[in-house]
PDB file of C-alpha atoms in Angstrom:
ATOM      1  CA  MET P  26     -21.964   2.698  95.808  1.00  0.00           C
ATOM      2  CA  ASN P  27     -24.932   4.650  94.542  1.00  0.00           C
ATOM      3  CA  SER P  28     -23.384   7.748  93.039  1.00  0.00           C
ATOM      4  CA  THR P  29     -26.753   9.357  92.300  1.00  0.00           C
ATOM      5  CA  THR P  30     -27.789   9.249  95.940  1.00  0.00           C
ATOM      6  CA  LEU P  31     -24.399  10.508  97.023  1.00  0.00           C
ATOM      7  CA  SER P  32     -24.530  13.460  94.641  1.00  0.00           C
ATOM      8  CA  GLN P  33     -28.062  14.344  95.784  1.00  0.00           C
ATOM      9  CA  LEU P  34     -26.978  14.286  99.434  1.00  0.00           C
ATOM     10  CA  ALA P  35     -23.985  16.438  98.592  1.00  0.00           C
ATOM     11  CA  SER P  36     -26.125  19.086  96.969  1.00  0.00           C
ATOM     12  CA  VAL P  37     -28.058  19.663 100.223  1.00  0.00           C
ATOM     13  CA  SER P  38     -25.230  19.162 102.715  1.00  0.00           C
ATOM     14  CA  GLY P  39     -23.810  22.669 102.398  1.00  0.00           C
ATOM     15  CA  ASP P  40     -20.370  23.442 103.757  1.00  0.00           C
ATOM     16  CA  THR P  41     -20.266  20.276 105.862  1.00  0.00           C
ATOM     17  CA  LEU P  42     -19.441  18.359 102.684  1.00  0.00           C
ATOM     18  CA  SER P  43     -15.934  19.832 102.628  1.00  0.00           C
ATOM     19  CA  LYS P  44     -14.600  17.585 105.369  1.00  0.00           C
ATOM     20  CA  PHE P  45     -15.787  14.483 103.493  1.00  0.00           C
ATOM     21  CA  LEU P  46     -14.474  15.459 100.053  1.00  0.00           C
ATOM     22  CA  PRO P  47     -11.252  13.417 100.259  1.00  0.00           C
ATOM     23  CA  ARG P  48     -13.384  10.299 100.703  1.00  0.00           C
ATOM     24  CA  VAL P  49     -16.382  11.103  98.487  1.00  0.00           C
ATOM     25  CA  LEU P  50     -14.940  12.820  95.415  1.00  0.00           C
ATOM     26  CA  PRO P  51     -12.317  10.198  94.460  1.00  0.00           C
ATOM     27  CA  THR P  52     -14.953   7.472  94.732  1.00  0.00           C
ATOM     28  CA  LEU P  53     -17.308   9.398  92.452  1.00  0.00           C
ATOM     29  CA  VAL P  54     -14.555  10.085  89.917  1.00  0.00           C
ATOM     30  CA  GLN P  55     -13.612   6.415  89.975  1.00  0.00           C
ATOM     31  CA  ALA P  56     -17.260   5.448  89.335  1.00  0.00           C
ATOM     32  CA  TYR P  57     -17.245   7.856  86.397  1.00  0.00           C
ATOM     33  CA  ALA P  58     -13.924   6.498  85.113  1.00  0.00           C
ATOM     34  CA  ASN P  59     -15.262   2.947  85.307  1.00  0.00           C
ATOM     35  CA  SER P  60     -18.296   3.974  83.253  1.00  0.00           C
ATOM     36  CA  LEU P  61     -16.351   5.608  80.399  1.00  0.00           C
ATOM     37  CA  GLY P  62     -17.491   4.167  77.093  1.00  0.00           C
ATOM     38  CA  THR P  63     -20.844   3.052  78.499  1.00  0.00           C
ATOM     39  CA  PRO P  64     -24.283   4.665  78.256  1.00  0.00           C
ATOM     40  CA  THR P  65     -24.091   5.733  81.917  1.00  0.00           C
ATOM     41  CA  ALA P  66     -20.894   7.780  81.569  1.00  0.00           C
ATOM     42  CA  ASP P  67     -22.663  11.139  81.188  1.00  0.00           C
ATOM     43  CA  HIS P  68     -24.827  10.411  84.214  1.00  0.00           C
ATOM     44  CA  GLU P  69     -21.789   9.516  86.332  1.00  0.00           C
ATOM     45  CA  CYS P  70     -19.979  12.655  85.160  1.00  0.00           C
ATOM     46  CA  ASN P  71     -22.991  14.768  86.134  1.00  0.00           C
ATOM     47  CA  ASN P  72     -22.947  13.171  89.581  1.00  0.00           C
ATOM     48  CA  CYS P  73     -19.313  14.233  90.022  1.00  0.00           C
ATOM     49  CA  LEU P  74     -20.074  17.744  88.863  1.00  0.00           C
ATOM     50  CA  ALA P  75     -23.065  18.026  91.199  1.00  0.00           C
ATOM     51  CA  VAL P  76     -20.797  17.339  94.157  1.00  0.00           C
ATOM     52  CA  VAL P  77     -18.009  19.657  93.046  1.00  0.00           C
ATOM     53  CA  LEU P  78     -20.370  22.497  92.164  1.00  0.00           C
ATOM     54  CA  SER P  79     -22.196  22.204  95.485  1.00  0.00           C
ATOM     55  CA  VAL P  80     -19.013  23.154  97.358  1.00  0.00           C
ATOM     56  CA  GLY P  81     -19.009  26.851  98.129  1.00  0.00           C
ATOM     57  CA  ASP P  82     -16.483  27.503 100.885  1.00  0.00           C
ATOM     58  CA  GLN P  83     -12.874  28.396 100.078  1.00  0.00           C
ATOM     59  CA  LEU P  84     -11.389  25.370 101.834  1.00  0.00           C
ATOM     60  CA  GLY P  85     -13.776  23.020 100.016  1.00  0.00           C
ATOM     61  CA  VAL P  86     -13.052  24.513  96.602  1.00  0.00           C
ATOM     62  CA  SER P  87      -9.332  24.236  97.235  1.00  0.00           C
ATOM     63  CA  SER P  88      -9.783  20.629  98.356  1.00  0.00           C
ATOM     64  CA  CYS P  89     -11.807  19.769  95.224  1.00  0.00           C
ATOM     65  CA  VAL P  90      -9.177  21.181  92.910  1.00  0.00           C
ATOM     66  CA  ASP P  91      -6.375  19.447  94.825  1.00  0.00           C
ATOM     67  CA  ILE P  92      -8.163  16.076  94.732  1.00  0.00           C
ATOM     68  CA  LEU P  93      -8.987  16.368  91.023  1.00  0.00           C
ATOM     69  CA  LEU P  94      -5.393  17.348  90.217  1.00  0.00           C
ATOM     70  CA  GLN P  95      -4.023  14.369  92.160  1.00  0.00           C
ATOM     71  CA  LEU P  96      -6.401  12.071  90.301  1.00  0.00           C
ATOM     72  CA  ALA P  97      -5.549  13.657  86.935  1.00  0.00           C
ATOM     73  CA  LEU P  98      -1.835  13.237  87.599  1.00  0.00           C
ATOM     74  CA  GLY P  99      -2.324   9.725  88.940  1.00  0.00           C
ATOM     75  CA  THR P 100      -0.243  10.471  92.022  1.00  0.00           C
ATOM     76  CA  GLY P 101      -0.612  11.440  95.642  1.00  0.00           C
ATOM     77  CA  THR P 102      -2.378  10.158  98.708  1.00  0.00           C
ATOM     78  CA  VAL P 103      -5.791  10.157  97.023  1.00  0.00           C
ATOM     79  CA  VAL P 104      -4.680   7.692  94.341  1.00  0.00           C
ATOM     80  CA  ALA P 105      -2.825   5.588  96.912  1.00  0.00           C
ATOM     81  CA  ALA P 106      -6.007   5.338  99.003  1.00  0.00           C
ATOM     82  CA  LEU P 107      -8.059   4.245  95.978  1.00  0.00           C
ATOM     83  CA  ASN P 108      -5.462   1.593  95.151  1.00  0.00           C
ATOM     84  CA  ALA P 109      -5.520   0.330  98.724  1.00  0.00           C
ATOM     85  CA  GLU P 110      -9.316   0.059  98.695  1.00  0.00           C
ATOM     86  CA  SER P 111      -9.467  -1.679  95.330  1.00  0.00           C
ATOM     87  CA  PRO P 112     -10.422  -5.373  95.530  1.00  0.00           C
ATOM     88  CA  THR P 113      -7.658  -6.189  93.041  1.00  0.00           C
ATOM     89  CA  GLY P 114      -5.137  -3.872  94.644  1.00  0.00           C
ATOM     90  CA  ALA P 115      -4.892  -1.738  91.517  1.00  0.00           C
ATOM     91  CA  ILE P 116      -7.168   0.711  89.745  1.00  0.00           C
ATOM     92  CA  ASP P 117      -7.384   1.569  86.046  1.00  0.00           C
ATOM     93  CA  LEU P 118      -5.115   4.586  86.287  1.00  0.00           C
ATOM     94  CA  GLN P 119      -5.544   5.651  82.679  1.00  0.00           C
ATOM     95  CA  ALA P 120      -9.343   5.752  82.955  1.00  0.00           C
ATOM     96  CA  LEU P 121      -9.127   7.479  86.346  1.00  0.00           C
ATOM     97  CA  ARG P 122      -6.862  10.178  84.952  1.00  0.00           C
ATOM     98  CA  LYS P 123      -9.122  10.672  81.946  1.00  0.00           C
ATOM     99  CA  GLY P 124     -12.196  10.953  84.171  1.00  0.00           C
ATOM    100  CA  ALA P 125     -10.539  13.417  86.537  1.00  0.00           C
ATOM    101  CA  VAL P 126      -9.361  15.648  83.690  1.00  0.00           C
ATOM    102  CA  ARG P 127     -12.877  15.693  82.248  1.00  0.00           C
ATOM    103  CA  VAL P 128     -14.497  16.601  85.575  1.00  0.00           C
ATOM    104  CA  LEU P 129     -11.863  19.249  86.287  1.00  0.00           C
ATOM    105  CA  SER P 130     -12.332  20.740  82.804  1.00  0.00           C
ATOM    106  CA  LEU P 131     -16.101  20.895  83.140  1.00  0.00           C
ATOM    107  CA  TYR P 132     -15.776  22.353  86.635  1.00  0.00           C
ATOM    108  CA  THR P 133     -13.541  25.188  85.455  1.00  0.00           C
ATOM    109  CA  LEU P 134     -15.917  25.933  82.580  1.00  0.00           C
ATOM    110  CA  GLN P 135     -18.888  26.248  84.933  1.00  0.00           C
ATOM    111  CA  THR P 136     -17.264  28.416  87.588  1.00  0.00           C
TER     112      THR P 136
END
């Protein structure tokens, strides 16, 4: 998945992005989590933030926070869906939680 392209599309999609957040945001956070400790980590984090910050409607904001909290806690339907889609059947939960907490923290600082 090209997270840069996805974040650019999200920034121009307006309120229509909200209905796709449960599919898009966890994938972006997972891409960021997988890049932790690499030179591309900041870029991947910025891609996540671009998507989250482009959401302006109340339902979308609520959905973003809910998704990020599920990822940070490592529980819920969002994490179960990522596990199911993983080629190995399991994701790096520790990295995913760390990535979600970072994105959620930066989001709250910028809003």
